[in-house]
Short mmCIF file of C-alpha atoms in Angstrom, two decimals:
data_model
loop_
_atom_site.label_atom_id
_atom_site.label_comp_id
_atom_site.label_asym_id
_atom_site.label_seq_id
_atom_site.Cartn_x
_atom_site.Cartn_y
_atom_site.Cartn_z
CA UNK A 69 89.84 110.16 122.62
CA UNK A 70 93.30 108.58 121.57
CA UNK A 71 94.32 105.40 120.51
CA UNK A 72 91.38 102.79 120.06
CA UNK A 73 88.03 102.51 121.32
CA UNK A 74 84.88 100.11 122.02
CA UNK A 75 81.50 100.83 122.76
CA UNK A 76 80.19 99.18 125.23
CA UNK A 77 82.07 97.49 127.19
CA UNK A 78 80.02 94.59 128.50
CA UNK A 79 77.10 93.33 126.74
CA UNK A 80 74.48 90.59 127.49
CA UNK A 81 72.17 89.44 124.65
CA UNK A 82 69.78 86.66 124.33
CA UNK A 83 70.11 84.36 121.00
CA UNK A 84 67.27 86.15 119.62
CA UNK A 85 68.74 89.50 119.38
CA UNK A 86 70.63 91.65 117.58
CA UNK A 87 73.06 93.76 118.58
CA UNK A 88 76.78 95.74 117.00
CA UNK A 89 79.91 96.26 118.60
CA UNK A 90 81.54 99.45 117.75
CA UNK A 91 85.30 99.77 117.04
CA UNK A 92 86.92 103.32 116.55
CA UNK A 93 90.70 104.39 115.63
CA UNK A 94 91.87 107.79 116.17
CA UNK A 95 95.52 106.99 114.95
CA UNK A 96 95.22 107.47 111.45
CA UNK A 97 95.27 103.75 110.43
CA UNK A 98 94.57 101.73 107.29
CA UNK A 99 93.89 98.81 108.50
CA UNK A 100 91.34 97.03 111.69
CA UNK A 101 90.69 93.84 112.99
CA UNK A 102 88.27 92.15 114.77
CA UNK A 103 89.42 89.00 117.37
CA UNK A 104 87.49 86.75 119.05
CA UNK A 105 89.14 85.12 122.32
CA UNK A 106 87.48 82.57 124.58
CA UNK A 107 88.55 81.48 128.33
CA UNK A 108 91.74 78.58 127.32
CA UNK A 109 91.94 79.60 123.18
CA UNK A 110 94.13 81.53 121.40
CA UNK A 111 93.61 84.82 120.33
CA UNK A 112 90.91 83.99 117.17
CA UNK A 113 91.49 86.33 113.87
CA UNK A 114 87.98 86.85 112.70
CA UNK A 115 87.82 89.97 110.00
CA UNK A 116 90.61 92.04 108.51
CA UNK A 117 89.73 95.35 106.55
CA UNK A 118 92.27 96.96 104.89
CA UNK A 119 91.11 100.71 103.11
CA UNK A 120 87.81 100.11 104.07
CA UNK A 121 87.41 96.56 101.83
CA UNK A 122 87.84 93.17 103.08
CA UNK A 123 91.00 90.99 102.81
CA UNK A 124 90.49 88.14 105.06
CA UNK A 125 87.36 86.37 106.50
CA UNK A 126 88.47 83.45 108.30
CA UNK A 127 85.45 81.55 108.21
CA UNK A 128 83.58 83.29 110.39
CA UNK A 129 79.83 81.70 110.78
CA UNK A 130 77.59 84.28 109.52
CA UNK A 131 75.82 85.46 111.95
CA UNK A 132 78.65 87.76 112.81
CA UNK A 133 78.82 90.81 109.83
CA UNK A 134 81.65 93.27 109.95
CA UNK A 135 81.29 96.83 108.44
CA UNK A 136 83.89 99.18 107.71
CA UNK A 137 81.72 102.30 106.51
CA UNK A 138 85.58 104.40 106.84
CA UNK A 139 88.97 103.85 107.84
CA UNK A 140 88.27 104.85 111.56
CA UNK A 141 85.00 102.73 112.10
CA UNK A 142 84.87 99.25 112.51
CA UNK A 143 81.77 97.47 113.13
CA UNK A 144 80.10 93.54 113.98
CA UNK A 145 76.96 92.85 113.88
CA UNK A 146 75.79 90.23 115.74
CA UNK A 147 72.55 88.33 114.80
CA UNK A 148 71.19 84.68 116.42
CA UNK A 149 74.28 83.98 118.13
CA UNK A 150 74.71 81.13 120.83
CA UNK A 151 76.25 80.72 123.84
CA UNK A 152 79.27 79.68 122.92
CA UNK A 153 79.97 82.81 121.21
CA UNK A 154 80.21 84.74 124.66
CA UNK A 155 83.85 86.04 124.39
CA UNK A 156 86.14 89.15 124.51
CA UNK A 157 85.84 90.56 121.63
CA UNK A 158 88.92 92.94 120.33
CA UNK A 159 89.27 95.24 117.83
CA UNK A 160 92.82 95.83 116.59
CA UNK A 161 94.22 98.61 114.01
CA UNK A 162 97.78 98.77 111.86
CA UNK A 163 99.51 101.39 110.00
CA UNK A 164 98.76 99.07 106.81
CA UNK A 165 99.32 95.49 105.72
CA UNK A 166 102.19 93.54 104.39
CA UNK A 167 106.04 93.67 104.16
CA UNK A 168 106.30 97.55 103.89
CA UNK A 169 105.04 97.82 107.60
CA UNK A 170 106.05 96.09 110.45
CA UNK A 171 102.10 95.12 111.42
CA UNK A 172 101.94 96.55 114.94
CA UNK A 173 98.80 96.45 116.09
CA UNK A 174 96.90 98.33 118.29
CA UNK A 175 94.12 97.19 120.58
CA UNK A 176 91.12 98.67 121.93
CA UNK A 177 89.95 97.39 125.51
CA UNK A 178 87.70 95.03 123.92
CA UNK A 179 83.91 93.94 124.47
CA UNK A 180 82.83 91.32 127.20
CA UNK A 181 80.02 90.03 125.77
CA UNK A 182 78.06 87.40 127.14
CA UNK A 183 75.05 85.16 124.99
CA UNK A 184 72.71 84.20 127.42
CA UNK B 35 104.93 80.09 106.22
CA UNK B 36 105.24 82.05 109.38
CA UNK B 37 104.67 80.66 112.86
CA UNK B 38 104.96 81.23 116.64
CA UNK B 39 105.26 78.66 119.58
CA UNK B 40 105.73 79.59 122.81
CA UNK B 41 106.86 77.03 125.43
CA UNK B 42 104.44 76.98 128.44
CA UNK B 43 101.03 78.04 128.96
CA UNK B 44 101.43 79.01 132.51
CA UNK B 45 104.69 80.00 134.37
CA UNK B 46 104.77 80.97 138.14
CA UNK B 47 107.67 83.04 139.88
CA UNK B 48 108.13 84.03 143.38
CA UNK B 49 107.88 88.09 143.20
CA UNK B 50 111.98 89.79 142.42
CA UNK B 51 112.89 86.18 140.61
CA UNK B 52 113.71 86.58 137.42
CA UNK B 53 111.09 86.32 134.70
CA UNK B 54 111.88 84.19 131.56
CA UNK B 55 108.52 83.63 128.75
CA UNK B 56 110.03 81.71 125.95
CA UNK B 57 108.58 82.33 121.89
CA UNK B 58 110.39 80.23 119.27
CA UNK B 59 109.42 81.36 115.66
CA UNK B 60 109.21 79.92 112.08
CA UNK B 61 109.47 81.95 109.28
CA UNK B 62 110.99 82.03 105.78
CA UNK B 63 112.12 85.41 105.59
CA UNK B 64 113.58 87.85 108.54
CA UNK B 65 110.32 87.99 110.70
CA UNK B 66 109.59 90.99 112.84
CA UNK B 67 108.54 90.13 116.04
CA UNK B 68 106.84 91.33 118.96
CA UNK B 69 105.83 90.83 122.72
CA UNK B 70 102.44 92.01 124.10
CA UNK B 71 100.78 92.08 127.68
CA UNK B 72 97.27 91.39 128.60
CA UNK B 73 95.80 91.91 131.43
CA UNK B 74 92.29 90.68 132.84
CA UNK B 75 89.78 92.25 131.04
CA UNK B 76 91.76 94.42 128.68
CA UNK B 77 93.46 94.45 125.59
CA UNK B 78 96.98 93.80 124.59
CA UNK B 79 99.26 96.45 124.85
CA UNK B 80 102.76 96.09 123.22
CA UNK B 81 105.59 95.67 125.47
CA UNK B 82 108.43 95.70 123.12
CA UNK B 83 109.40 94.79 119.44
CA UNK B 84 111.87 93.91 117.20
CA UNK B 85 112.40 95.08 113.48
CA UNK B 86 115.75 95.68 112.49
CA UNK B 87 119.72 96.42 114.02
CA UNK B 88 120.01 95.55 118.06
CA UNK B 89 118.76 91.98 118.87
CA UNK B 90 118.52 93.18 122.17
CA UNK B 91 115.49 94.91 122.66
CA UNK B 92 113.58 96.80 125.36
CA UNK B 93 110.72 97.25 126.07
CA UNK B 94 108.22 99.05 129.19
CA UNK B 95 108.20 97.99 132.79
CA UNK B 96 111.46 96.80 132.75
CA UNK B 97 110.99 93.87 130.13
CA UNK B 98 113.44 93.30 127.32
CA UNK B 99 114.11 90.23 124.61
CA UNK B 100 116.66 88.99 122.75
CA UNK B 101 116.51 88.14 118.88
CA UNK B 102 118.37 84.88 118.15
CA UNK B 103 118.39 84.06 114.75
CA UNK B 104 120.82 81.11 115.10
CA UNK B 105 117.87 79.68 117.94
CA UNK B 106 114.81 81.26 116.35
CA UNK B 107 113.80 82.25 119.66
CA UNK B 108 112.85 86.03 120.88
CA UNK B 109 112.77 85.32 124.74
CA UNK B 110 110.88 87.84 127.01
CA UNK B 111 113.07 88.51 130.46
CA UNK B 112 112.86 90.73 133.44
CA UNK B 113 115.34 90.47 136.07
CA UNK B 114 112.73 91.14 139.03
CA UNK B 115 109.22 90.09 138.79
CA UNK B 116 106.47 92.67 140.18
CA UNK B 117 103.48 91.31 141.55
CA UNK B 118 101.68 94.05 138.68
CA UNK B 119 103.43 91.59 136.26
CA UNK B 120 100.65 89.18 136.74
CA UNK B 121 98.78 89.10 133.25
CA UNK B 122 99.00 86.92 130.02
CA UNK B 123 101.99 87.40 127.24
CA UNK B 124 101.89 87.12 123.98
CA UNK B 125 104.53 86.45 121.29
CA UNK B 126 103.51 87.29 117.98
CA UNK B 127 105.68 87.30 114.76
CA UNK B 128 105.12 89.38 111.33
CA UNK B 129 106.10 88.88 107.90
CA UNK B 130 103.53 90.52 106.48
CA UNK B 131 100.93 89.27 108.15
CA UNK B 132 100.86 89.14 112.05
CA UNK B 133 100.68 85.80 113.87
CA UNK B 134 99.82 85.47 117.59
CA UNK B 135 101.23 82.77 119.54
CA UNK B 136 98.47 80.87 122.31
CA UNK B 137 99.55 83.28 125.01
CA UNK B 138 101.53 82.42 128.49
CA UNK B 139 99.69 83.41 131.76
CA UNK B 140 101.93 84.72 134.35
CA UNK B 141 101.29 84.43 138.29
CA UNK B 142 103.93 86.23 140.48
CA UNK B 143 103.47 85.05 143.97
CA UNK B 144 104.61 87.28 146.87
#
């Protein structure tokens, strides 16, 4: 595997369930991301993890919970959501944050995931 | 503060016209900035950026930009749009931290 992944692709759910999305990197980054975009919104920064802690949590309800158990794993979990959380979902990785790097990030194919 | 407009959501050229996505930036410090490409159901993939030296950039499938610092614009162009060119483009500028623009959906009719 190269570059970044998601498992699975498509998911359906109902608002009782719970379910993770699975983000790995296999370039060697420091830091992942986790986007939400909808049909007609910008691209939607949820979770930034930087060396496996936290930086930014852009008020995210909390029924989405991000894990970063190592620098290669991302995960959200994904507890009572509603239908207006159906989205693409896209995990994202950098070399590292702030002005020493130029931020490129790289994307995985994302997760279609629909709330029913 | 660092920010990214770019002008037009959608933009529709006949396929071999030229291609023109316009990004206009804000930032208080040289930005770095970049173009991406989505297409449906995947994720964005870069297309070209620019860090430092040539304004001029290039990028894959034929797509290149031009840094203007006088303007603050970084202008995606192609000289001949594909009908594969079809997807959504995103400017997106970094001064540390990386800011998306709200994307610009391409159609290329044939």
């Amino acid at each position: 595997e190269t570059g970044v992944t998601q498992t699975p692709r498509h998911l359906v759910m109902g608002m009782t369930n719970k379910k993770s999305l699975k983000c790995e990197q296999h370039l060697g980054h420091n830091a992942m991301y986790w986007y939400k975009q909808s049909a007609k919104k910008p691209l939607e920064l949820m979770f930034v993890y930087s060396l496996e802690e936290r930086v930014e949590n852009n008020s995210v309800p909390s029924r989405f919970s991000p894990e970063c158990p190592n620098s290669s794993h991302l995960f959200l979990h994904l507890h009572t959501l509603q239908p207006e959380d159906s989205a693409l979902y896209l995990c994202a990785s950098s070399l590292g944050l702030g002005r020493g790097y130029d931020n490129e990030q790289f994307f995985g194919p994302g997760t279609r995931l629909t709330v029913l | 503060a660092q920010s990214v407009t770019q002008l037009g959501s959608h933009v529709s050229v006949s396929e071999g016209a030229l291609v023109l996505l316009r990004c206009n930036y804000s930032s208080s410090v040289p930005p770095y900035l970049f173009w991406y490409v989505q297409y449906p159901n995947q994720g964005l993939q870069l297309l070209l950026k620019y860090t430092t030296g040539a304004t001029l950039v290039k990028g894959i499938n034929g797509f290149e930009a031009e840094f203007k610092k006088s303007e603050t614009s970084f202008h995606l162009t192609k000289p001949s749009a594909h009908m594969s060119d079809a997807a959504e483009y995103f400017c997106a500028v970094s001064t540390g931290k990386l800011i998306f623009g709200q994307g610009t959906t391409l159609q290329v009719k044939p």
